[in-house]
Tab-separated table of C-alpha atoms and ligand atoms in Angstrom:
chain	number	residue	atom	x	y	z
N	30	UNK	CA	27.104	-2.717	-14.306
N	31	UNK	CA	28.636	-2.467	-10.823
N	32	UNK	CA	29.248	-5.578	-8.794
N	33	UNK	CA	26.823	-5.705	-5.889
N	34	UNK	CA	27.712	-9.216	-4.776
N	35	UNK	CA	28.874	-7.707	-1.473
N	36	UNK	CA	25.192	-7.604	-0.517
N	37	UNK	CA	24.924	-11.391	-1.055
N	38	UNK	CA	28.486	-12.644	-0.441
N	39	UNK	CA	27.475	-16.266	0.206
N	40	UNK	CA	24.643	-16.534	-2.297
N	41	UNK	CA	26.734	-15.005	-5.065
N	42	UNK	CA	29.396	-17.697	-4.579
N	43	UNK	CA	27.115	-20.661	-3.934
N	44	UNK	CA	24.503	-19.737	-6.521
N	45	UNK	CA	26.092	-17.375	-9.057
N	46	UNK	CA	23.119	-17.745	-11.409
N	47	UNK	CA	20.772	-16.259	-8.808
N	48	UNK	CA	23.480	-13.926	-7.486
N	49	UNK	CA	23.772	-12.262	-10.881
N	50	UNK	CA	20.040	-11.643	-11.003
N	51	UNK	CA	20.093	-10.186	-7.483
N	52	UNK	CA	22.975	-7.923	-8.550
N	53	UNK	CA	20.917	-6.582	-11.398
N	54	UNK	CA	17.914	-5.912	-9.156
N	55	UNK	CA	20.115	-4.067	-6.642
N	56	UNK	CA	21.412	-1.966	-9.513
N	57	UNK	CA	17.870	-1.318	-10.797
N	58	UNK	CA	16.586	-0.228	-7.388
N	59	UNK	CA	19.575	2.052	-6.807
N	60	UNK	CA	19.839	3.664	-10.229
N	61	UNK	CA	16.195	4.228	-11.231
N	62	UNK	CA	13.349	6.160	-9.624
N	63	UNK	CA	10.937	4.051	-7.559
N	64	UNK	CA	7.629	5.900	-7.844
N	65	UNK	CA	5.170	3.040	-7.417
N	66	UNK	CA	2.874	4.284	-4.654
N	67	UNK	CA	2.749	0.903	-2.908
N	68	UNK	CA	6.522	0.466	-2.672
N	69	UNK	CA	9.181	1.654	-0.262
N	70	UNK	CA	12.733	0.916	0.861
N	71	UNK	CA	12.811	-1.078	4.120
N	72	UNK	CA	15.632	-0.298	6.556
N	73	UNK	CA	18.661	-2.535	6.890
N	74	UNK	CA	17.378	-3.569	10.338
N	75	UNK	CA	14.054	-4.691	8.812
N	76	UNK	CA	15.902	-6.626	6.100
N	77	UNK	CA	18.209	-8.245	8.633
N	78	UNK	CA	15.307	-9.460	10.781
N	79	UNK	CA	13.511	-10.738	7.664
N	80	UNK	CA	16.621	-12.767	6.814
N	81	UNK	CA	17.049	-14.131	10.351
N	82	UNK	CA	17.031	-17.687	11.780
N	83	UNK	CA	13.342	-17.342	12.582
N	84	UNK	CA	12.660	-18.595	9.064
N	85	UNK	CA	13.594	-22.046	10.422
N	86	UNK	CA	10.737	-22.316	12.907
N	87	UNK	CA	7.218	-23.682	12.729
N	88	UNK	CA	4.826	-21.857	15.055
N	89	UNK	CA	1.233	-22.672	14.086
N	90	UNK	CA	-1.070	-21.068	16.614
N	91	UNK	CA	-0.540	-17.948	18.721
N	92	UNK	CA	1.827	-17.036	21.592
N	93	UNK	CA	1.387	-19.531	24.446
N	94	UNK	CA	-1.026	-21.569	22.300
N	95	UNK	CA	1.244	-23.239	19.727
N	96	UNK	CA	0.922	-26.628	18.095
N	97	UNK	CA	4.727	-27.135	18.073
N	98	UNK	CA	7.391	-27.118	20.751
N	99	UNK	CA	10.388	-24.812	20.918
N	100	UNK	CA	8.465	-21.573	20.594
N	101	UNK	CA	9.400	-19.714	23.774
N	102	UNK	CA	11.458	-17.111	21.909
N	103	UNK	CA	9.167	-17.027	18.909
N	104	UNK	CA	6.304	-16.219	21.300
N	105	UNK	CA	8.261	-13.245	22.595
N	106	UNK	CA	8.882	-12.011	19.054
N	107	UNK	CA	5.208	-12.211	18.094
N	108	UNK	CA	4.069	-10.646	21.378
N	109	UNK	CA	6.532	-7.807	20.855
N	110	UNK	CA	5.180	-7.190	17.348
N	111	UNK	CA	1.537	-7.319	18.510
N	112	UNK	CA	2.122	-5.022	21.478
N	113	UNK	CA	4.096	-2.486	19.450
N	114	UNK	CA	1.384	-2.457	16.816
N	115	UNK	CA	-1.432	-1.957	19.337
N	116	UNK	CA	0.506	0.873	20.983
N	117	UNK	CA	1.274	2.505	17.645
N	118	UNK	CA	-2.377	2.706	16.588
N	119	UNK	CA	-4.114	2.694	19.979
N	120	UNK	CA	-5.923	-0.474	18.939
N	121	UNK	CA	-7.780	-2.968	21.141
N	122	UNK	CA	-6.289	-5.967	19.335
N	123	UNK	CA	-3.698	-6.791	16.666
N	124	UNK	CA	-2.984	-9.825	14.521
N	125	UNK	CA	0.411	-9.716	12.812
N	126	UNK	CA	0.259	-13.080	11.041
N	127	UNK	CA	-1.360	-12.279	7.659
N	128	UNK	CA	1.183	-13.010	4.952
N	129	UNK	CA	-0.154	-10.142	2.807
N	130	UNK	CA	-2.874	-7.527	2.574
N	131	UNK	CA	-5.057	-9.856	0.516
N	132	UNK	CA	-4.813	-12.501	3.258
N	133	UNK	CA	-5.712	-9.927	5.893
N	134	UNK	CA	-8.827	-8.984	3.912
N	135	UNK	CA	-9.725	-12.636	3.305
N	136	UNK	CA	-9.475	-13.314	7.047
N	137	UNK	CA	-11.847	-10.450	7.819
N	138	UNK	CA	-14.392	-11.783	5.324
N	139	UNK	CA	-14.048	-15.279	6.783
N	140	UNK	CA	-14.577	-13.884	10.285
N	141	UNK	CA	-17.539	-11.619	9.563
N	142	UNK	CA	-19.369	-13.031	6.529
N	143	UNK	CA	-21.023	-16.123	5.146
N	144	UNK	CA	-20.784	-16.903	1.420
N	145	UNK	CA	-23.400	-14.893	-0.429
N	146	UNK	CA	-23.530	-12.059	2.131
N	147	UNK	CA	-23.716	-8.547	0.743
N	148	UNK	CA	-20.700	-6.236	1.020
N	149	UNK	CA	-20.490	-2.604	-0.042
N	150	UNK	CA	-17.083	-1.551	-1.418
N	151	UNK	CA	-15.473	0.912	-3.793
N	152	UNK	CA	-15.420	0.197	-7.519
N	153	UNK	CA	-12.109	-1.249	-8.616
N	154	UNK	CA	-11.929	1.055	-11.635
N	155	UNK	CA	-12.367	4.087	-9.371
N	156	UNK	CA	-9.716	3.227	-6.817
N	157	UNK	CA	-10.878	0.045	-5.046
N	158	UNK	CA	-8.865	-3.154	-4.674
N	159	UNK	CA	-8.996	-6.586	-6.265
N	160	UNK	CA	-10.066	-8.112	-2.932
N	161	UNK	CA	-12.946	-5.631	-2.679
N	162	UNK	CA	-15.156	-7.733	-4.924
N	163	UNK	CA	-13.486	-8.054	-8.294
N	164	UNK	CA	-15.179	-10.846	-10.267
N	165	UNK	CA	-11.779	-12.440	-10.943
N	166	UNK	CA	-10.948	-12.536	-7.215
N	167	UNK	CA	-12.265	-14.953	-4.552
N	168	UNK	CA	-14.034	-11.988	-2.909
N	169	UNK	CA	-16.252	-11.320	-5.921
N	170	UNK	CA	-16.897	-15.030	-6.381
N	171	UNK	CA	-17.875	-15.871	-2.786
N	172	UNK	CA	-19.713	-12.763	-1.675
N	173	UNK	CA	-22.317	-10.440	-3.130
N	174	UNK	CA	-20.332	-7.215	-3.631
N	175	UNK	CA	-22.169	-4.015	-4.477
N	176	UNK	CA	-20.004	-1.057	-5.470
N	177	UNK	CA	-20.098	2.650	-4.772
N	178	UNK	CA	-18.009	5.107	-6.741
N	179	UNK	CA	-16.703	8.646	-6.798
N	180	UNK	CA	-18.429	11.849	-7.821
N	181	UNK	CA	-17.936	13.121	-11.400
N	182	UNK	CA	-14.851	15.207	-12.257
N	183	UNK	CA	-15.054	18.910	-11.443
N	184	UNK	CA	-14.204	21.244	-8.573
N	185	UNK	CA	-14.186	19.074	-5.422
N	186	UNK	CA	-15.090	16.127	-7.697
N	187	UNK	CA	-13.748	12.564	-7.914
N	188	UNK	CA	-14.271	12.157	-4.162
N	189	UNK	CA	-16.066	9.175	-2.596
N	190	UNK	CA	-19.749	9.679	-3.366
N	191	UNK	CA	-21.120	9.479	0.173
N	192	UNK	CA	-24.712	10.046	-1.005
N	193	UNK	CA	-24.407	7.102	-3.395
N	194	UNK	CA	-22.816	5.002	-0.645
N	195	UNK	CA	-25.598	5.923	1.809
N	196	UNK	CA	-28.373	5.138	-0.697
N	197	UNK	CA	-26.789	1.765	-1.509
N	198	UNK	CA	-26.301	0.971	2.178
N	199	UNK	CA	-30.006	1.590	2.848
N	200	UNK	CA	-31.249	-0.334	-0.169
N	201	UNK	CA	-28.800	-3.268	-0.048
N	202	UNK	CA	-28.422	-3.641	3.755
N	203	UNK	CA	-24.816	-4.945	3.524
N	204	UNK	CA	-23.307	-6.996	6.318
N	205	UNK	CA	-19.996	-5.188	5.763
N	206	UNK	CA	-18.991	-1.797	4.362
N	207	UNK	CA	-15.404	-1.495	3.113
N	208	UNK	CA	-13.564	1.781	2.633
N	209	UNK	CA	-9.920	2.337	1.769
N	210	UNK	CA	-8.443	2.144	-1.693
N	211	UNK	CA	-5.425	1.580	-3.868
N	212	UNK	CA	-5.805	4.555	-6.144
N	213	UNK	CA	-7.573	7.286	-4.185
N	214	UNK	CA	-5.514	10.282	-3.155
N	215	UNK	CA	-7.863	12.012	-0.715
N	216	UNK	CA	-8.561	11.565	2.985
N	217	UNK	CA	-11.466	9.212	3.687
N	218	UNK	CA	-13.496	10.612	6.598
N	219	UNK	CA	-14.478	7.883	9.060
N	220	UNK	CA	-17.274	9.651	11.001
N	221	UNK	CA	-19.973	9.715	8.293
N	222	UNK	CA	-19.136	6.132	7.365
N	223	UNK	CA	-19.479	4.977	10.969
N	224	UNK	CA	-22.894	6.642	11.117
N	225	UNK	CA	-24.015	4.921	7.915
N	226	UNK	CA	-22.722	1.536	9.126
N	227	UNK	CA	-24.529	1.964	12.457
N	228	UNK	CA	-27.765	2.987	10.762
N	229	UNK	CA	-27.855	-0.108	8.538
N	230	UNK	CA	-26.313	-2.495	11.084
N	231	UNK	CA	-23.153	-3.216	9.047
N	232	UNK	CA	-19.609	-3.843	10.153
N	233	UNK	CA	-17.176	-1.168	8.960
N	234	UNK	CA	-13.766	-2.161	7.601
N	235	UNK	CA	-11.029	0.285	6.607
N	236	UNK	CA	-8.417	-1.121	4.229
N	237	UNK	CA	-5.449	1.058	5.181
N	238	UNK	CA	-2.929	-0.822	3.026
N	239	UNK	CA	-1.726	2.409	1.459
N	240	UNK	CA	-2.077	4.904	4.267
N	241	UNK	CA	-1.128	2.886	7.371
N	242	UNK	CA	2.228	4.651	7.738
N	243	UNK	CA	0.565	8.056	7.403
N	244	UNK	CA	-1.965	7.081	10.092
N	245	UNK	CA	0.757	5.753	12.407
N	246	UNK	CA	2.545	9.099	12.105
N	247	UNK	CA	-0.650	11.078	12.759
N	248	UNK	CA	-0.605	12.878	9.405
N	249	UNK	CA	-3.791	11.132	8.211
N	250	UNK	CA	-6.905	10.747	10.427
N	251	UNK	CA	-6.992	7.434	12.258
N	252	UNK	CA	-9.899	5.136	11.407
N	253	UNK	CA	-9.013	2.704	14.223
N	254	UNK	CA	-12.060	1.956	16.361
N	255	UNK	CA	-12.403	0.555	19.869
N	256	UNK	CA	-15.235	-1.299	21.581
N	257	UNK	CA	-13.718	-0.775	25.037
N	258	UNK	CA	-15.446	2.502	25.807
N	259	UNK	CA	-18.865	1.188	24.796
N	260	UNK	CA	-19.321	3.285	21.680
N	261	UNK	CA	-17.075	2.665	18.690
N	262	UNK	CA	-16.301	5.859	16.743
N	263	UNK	CA	-14.087	4.189	14.162
N	264	UNK	CA	-13.896	1.122	11.999
N	265	UNK	CA	-14.511	-2.316	13.495
N	266	UNK	CA	-11.556	-3.683	11.569
N	267	UNK	CA	-8.542	-2.052	9.938
N	268	UNK	CA	-6.385	-4.126	7.602
N	269	UNK	CA	-3.113	-3.038	6.079
N	270	UNK	CA	0.123	-4.071	4.467
N	271	UNK	CA	3.391	-3.498	6.269
N	272	UNK	CA	5.566	-2.729	3.242
N	273	UNK	CA	3.988	0.396	1.720
N	274	UNK	CA	3.996	3.657	3.699
N	275	UNK	CA	4.651	1.535	6.842
N	276	UNK	CA	8.119	0.836	5.377
N	277	UNK	CA	8.399	-2.643	6.885
N	278	UNK	CA	8.756	-6.102	5.369
N	279	UNK	CA	6.324	-7.401	2.741
N	280	UNK	CA	3.295	-8.601	4.740
N	281	UNK	CA	-0.091	-7.834	6.253
N	282	UNK	CA	-1.693	-7.059	9.618
N	283	UNK	CA	-5.137	-6.614	11.144
N	284	UNK	CA	-6.335	-4.309	13.922
N	285	UNK	CA	-9.792	-4.828	15.373
N	286	UNK	CA	-12.019	-4.056	18.299
N	287	UNK	CA	-11.848	-6.278	21.354
N	288	UNK	CA	-15.284	-7.595	20.452
N	289	UNK	CA	-13.970	-9.118	17.197
N	290	UNK	CA	-10.539	-10.227	18.430
N	291	UNK	CA	-11.298	-13.900	18.830
N	292	UNK	CA	-13.177	-14.189	15.509
N	293	UNK	CA	-10.356	-12.446	13.628
N	294	UNK	CA	-7.638	-14.584	15.213
N	295	UNK	CA	-9.542	-17.780	14.428
N	296	UNK	CA	-10.060	-16.676	10.841
N	297	UNK	CA	-6.336	-16.018	10.273
N	298	UNK	CA	-5.356	-19.313	11.942
N	299	UNK	CA	-6.618	-22.002	11.573
N	300	UNK	CA	-9.188	-20.526	9.173
N	301	UNK	CA	-6.932	-19.292	6.409
N	302	UNK	CA	-3.218	-19.741	7.020
N	303	UNK	CA	-0.900	-22.366	8.459
N	304	UNK	CA	2.505	-21.613	9.934
N	305	UNK	CA	3.150	-17.892	10.416
N	306	UNK	CA	6.249	-16.306	8.871
N	307	UNK	CA	7.945	-15.468	12.154
N	308	UNK	CA	11.030	-13.970	10.471
N	309	UNK	CA	8.684	-11.515	8.760
N	310	UNK	CA	6.818	-10.945	12.031
N	311	UNK	CA	10.192	-10.063	13.609
N	312	UNK	CA	10.804	-7.612	10.768
N	313	UNK	CA	7.315	-6.171	11.338
N	314	UNK	CA	8.264	-5.643	15.003
N	315	UNK	CA	11.332	-3.678	13.856
N	316	UNK	CA	9.211	-1.572	11.503
N	317	UNK	CA	6.628	-0.821	14.224
N	318	UNK	CA	9.437	0.374	16.505
N	319	UNK	CA	10.805	2.558	13.707
N	320	UNK	CA	7.296	3.912	13.097
N	321	UNK	CA	6.971	5.039	16.712
N	322	UNK	CA	10.072	7.263	16.510
N	323	UNK	CA	9.720	11.050	16.005
N	324	UNK	CA	11.748	10.799	12.764
N	325	UNK	CA	8.952	8.712	11.275
N	326	UNK	CA	6.560	11.656	11.681
N	327	UNK	CA	9.030	13.934	9.881
N	328	UNK	CA	9.400	11.297	7.162
N	329	UNK	CA	5.645	10.993	6.597
N	330	UNK	CA	5.206	14.791	6.546
N	331	UNK	CA	7.860	14.903	3.840
N	332	UNK	CA	6.143	12.056	1.937
N	333	UNK	CA	2.982	14.192	1.711
N	334	UNK	CA	4.886	17.427	0.989
N	335	UNK	CA	6.706	15.621	-1.818
N	336	UNK	CA	3.458	14.221	-3.225
N	337	UNK	CA	1.904	17.694	-3.276
N	338	UNK	CA	5.001	19.125	-4.907
N	339	UNK	CA	5.139	16.354	-7.534
N	340	UNK	CA	1.413	16.782	-8.182
N	341	UNK	CA	1.716	20.536	-8.739
N	342	UNK	CA	4.723	20.100	-10.999
N	343	UNK	CA	3.012	17.371	-13.056
N	344	UNK	CA	-0.014	19.632	-13.437
N	345	UNK	CA	2.289	22.358	-14.801
N	346	UNK	CA	3.505	19.793	-17.354
N	347	UNK	CA	-0.092	19.504	-18.603
N	348	UNK	CA	-1.322	16.408	-16.759
N	349	UNK	CA	-4.783	16.637	-15.207
N	350	UNK	CA	-4.723	15.457	-11.595
N	351	UNK	CA	-7.547	13.122	-10.650
N	352	UNK	CA	-9.511	14.878	-7.846
N	353	UNK	CA	-7.380	17.967	-8.519
N	354	UNK	CA	-4.527	16.957	-6.199
N	355	UNK	CA	-3.620	14.837	-3.218
N	356	UNK	CA	-3.835	14.677	0.580
N	357	UNK	CA	-1.602	11.640	0.796
N	358	UNK	CA	1.477	9.915	-0.635
N	359	UNK	CA	-0.123	9.246	-3.987
N	360	UNK	CA	-1.013	11.005	-7.220
N	361	UNK	CA	-3.207	9.762	-10.067
N	362	UNK	CA	-2.909	11.643	-13.362
N	363	UNK	CA	-5.198	11.660	-16.359
N	364	UNK	CA	-2.922	11.477	-19.416
N	365	UNK	CA	-5.546	12.631	-21.893
N	366	UNK	CA	-5.008	16.310	-21.070
N	367	UNK	CA	-1.321	15.887	-21.947
N	368	UNK	CA	-1.876	13.855	-25.120
N	369	UNK	CA	-5.210	12.294	-26.024
N	370	UNK	CA	-3.442	9.443	-27.873
N	371	UNK	CA	-1.193	8.488	-24.973
N	372	UNK	CA	-2.343	5.469	-22.941
N	373	UNK	CA	-1.240	4.474	-19.456
N	374	UNK	CA	0.297	1.305	-20.875
N	375	UNK	CA	2.491	3.154	-23.356
N	376	UNK	CA	3.426	5.844	-20.820
N	377	UNK	CA	4.440	3.249	-18.216
N	378	UNK	CA	6.572	1.412	-20.770
N	379	UNK	CA	8.414	4.462	-22.052
N	380	UNK	CA	8.970	5.798	-18.528
N	381	UNK	CA	10.387	2.402	-17.578
N	382	UNK	CA	12.932	2.747	-20.392
N	383	UNK	CA	13.896	6.134	-18.956
N	384	UNK	CA	14.389	4.671	-15.460
N	385	UNK	CA	11.184	6.144	-14.034
N	386	UNK	CA	9.186	3.315	-12.466
N	387	UNK	CA	5.474	3.882	-11.936
N	388	UNK	CA	2.289	2.054	-12.870
N	389	UNK	CA	-0.559	2.579	-15.254
N	390	UNK	CA	-3.905	3.051	-13.583
N	391	UNK	CA	-7.497	3.475	-14.576
N	392	UNK	CA	-8.997	6.839	-13.803
N	393	UNK	CA	-12.648	7.277	-12.772
N	394	UNK	CA	-14.982	6.595	-15.724
N	395	UNK	CA	-11.991	5.489	-17.813
N	396	UNK	CA	-13.003	4.638	-21.387
N	397	UNK	CA	-9.952	2.368	-21.709
N	398	UNK	CA	-9.567	-1.149	-20.274
N	399	UNK	CA	-7.662	-1.894	-17.029
N	400	UNK	CA	-4.831	-3.300	-19.160
N	401	UNK	CA	-4.499	-0.133	-21.252
N	402	UNK	CA	-5.876	2.691	-19.062
N	403	UNK	CA	-5.812	6.488	-19.419
N	404	UNK	CA	-3.875	7.192	-16.242
N	405	UNK	CA	-0.682	6.771	-14.289
N	406	UNK	CA	-0.249	6.428	-10.537
N	407	UNK	CA	2.787	7.879	-8.779
N	408	UNK	CA	3.841	7.713	-5.120
N	409	UNK	CA	6.553	9.335	-3.059
N	410	UNK	CA	7.268	6.924	-0.133
N	411	UNK	CA	10.368	5.246	-1.582
N	412	UNK	CA	12.197	8.276	-2.955
N	413	UNK	CA	11.395	10.209	0.233
N	414	UNK	CA	13.046	7.408	2.216
N	415	UNK	CA	16.065	7.898	-0.038
N	416	UNK	CA	16.130	11.570	1.008
N	417	UNK	CA	14.536	13.415	-1.899
N	418	UNK	CA	12.585	16.604	-1.214
N	419	UNK	CA	10.590	19.170	-3.205
N	420	UNK	CA	13.323	20.302	-5.664
N	421	UNK	CA	13.834	16.690	-6.773
N	422	UNK	CA	10.052	16.260	-7.189
N	423	UNK	CA	9.980	19.247	-9.557
N	424	UNK	CA	12.903	17.796	-11.475
N	425	UNK	CA	11.148	14.394	-11.721
N	426	UNK	CA	7.953	15.982	-13.094
N	427	UNK	CA	9.999	17.766	-15.753
N	428	UNK	CA	11.695	14.473	-16.691
N	429	UNK	CA	8.312	12.710	-16.931
N	430	UNK	CA	6.970	15.455	-19.203
N	431	UNK	CA	10.123	15.465	-21.352
N	432	UNK	CA	10.097	11.695	-21.882
N	433	UNK	CA	6.404	11.442	-22.648
N	434	UNK	CA	6.464	14.407	-25.043
N	435	UNK	CA	9.413	12.818	-26.915
N	436	UNK	CA	8.533	9.168	-26.515
N	437	UNK	CA	9.470	8.174	-30.054
N	438	UNK	CA	12.918	9.782	-29.735
N	439	UNK	CA	15.273	7.133	-28.319
N	440	UNK	CA	18.075	9.671	-27.848
N	441	UNK	CA	15.976	11.783	-25.515
N	442	UNK	CA	14.713	8.703	-23.632
N	443	UNK	CA	18.343	7.577	-23.113
N	444	UNK	CA	19.436	11.071	-22.047
N	445	UNK	CA	16.691	11.132	-19.428
N	446	UNK	CA	17.725	7.660	-18.206
N	447	UNK	CA	21.246	9.028	-17.664
N	448	UNK	CA	19.876	12.076	-15.839
N	449	UNK	CA	17.755	9.777	-13.656
N	450	UNK	CA	20.769	7.604	-12.790
N	451	UNK	CA	22.778	10.701	-11.840
N	452	UNK	CA	19.930	11.965	-9.648
N	453	UNK	CA	19.535	8.556	-7.961
N	454	UNK	CA	23.283	8.326	-7.272
N	455	UNK	CA	22.894	11.389	-5.021
N	456	UNK	CA	20.046	9.728	-3.046
N	457	UNK	CA	21.023	6.095	-2.416
N	458	UNK	CA	18.417	3.836	-0.796
N	459	UNK	CA	19.104	2.693	2.788
N	460	UNK	CA	20.559	-0.674	1.758
N	461	UNK	CA	23.347	1.205	-0.123
N	462	UNK	CA	24.182	3.484	2.797
K	527	DSN	N1	-0.202	-3.809	-4.890
K	527	DSN	C1	-1.156	-2.881	-4.398
K	527	DSN	C2	-0.993	-1.550	-5.007
K	527	DSN	O1	-0.108	-1.383	-5.822
K	527	DSN	O2	-1.735	-0.644	-4.689
K	527	DSN	C3	-2.460	-3.401	-4.639
K	527	DSN	O3	-2.524	-4.733	-4.237
């Protein structure tokens, strides 16, 4: 193991116990493949802002309306983040305080719903999110969630079933319709959803946690709506996380129409959260600046090109692609075509041993439980940040196939781990550069 204490020179001396663990995580991130679709490598500037003195400040409230003194510079930081975010997405209003995507979603529900109200959202086992009504989550316990799904597998299959969604919207009359997913690889068209929401008098929320960076770069259609021109052609609210394709610090954000601005702000604070994490808000401001640069567009184009390349190469290895491919940064594979005995749980574990980090995932109509699953989810944001392109994606698919076909052979698993480490050494993440 190399010594990475240079990244934490003070911590490693003052707290060697923690320093050693940090060393090992640095080594893990730099020497194994990060293919979890919701992860990325933040820039050194983002990390520096996240580790800044702003962590020392209490700032309950909003710029110019704080409950504590000493916030004149904090106000400028938060205003900078909000303004950059509004400019980036052409949004009427932005709230940068949510600590996470789940908090952002909770704030929207608090702003727009009363307990027991009906919400239409995507089934968790077909790509939806825990906060979209799972019975083990507050959302499913406080609100009446009704779920739509995807169409059956087949040519042009495993896409959001808009007919099913429309029928449910008319019969259930939801107060809110949620689109946006954690394991759905295709573009979600906003126009038909806006029409359905208007027809049934529902608010429309787009959870862009995964695709926010793609939207910011203009390589995925924007769902951001506006009430300024009279007629809103997009979503009333867009929530997202700042650490996935957005490549910022771990956190959340909300964009909404002017009409909902006050309700959303009140729901975030004082409705849901206390003191905002202003050091993270500063890091969000850095990320929003980075996302407005032309290089960010090139990066996101490469993220999608890499995902398509990885998808094609995995298909050649014998994995069935859910929905037949991808339009985004993400791929979901059905393992049963490769080996009917292989579960997502086992595949994730053996790939982990080979230095290939991804996550098991249910596939639509999965006969296995969410803990076992029949699928794997891969994403390209992190390794694209590290500089990998199509040839590396083809190599990775071959390594995945080799490991999973020889999963009981420890020698082959170790050989692949060495090959992975060699590959990663040629594409160091930004914090190593
Ligand atoms: N962590 C997110 C993801 O992996 O998609 C979901 O919360």
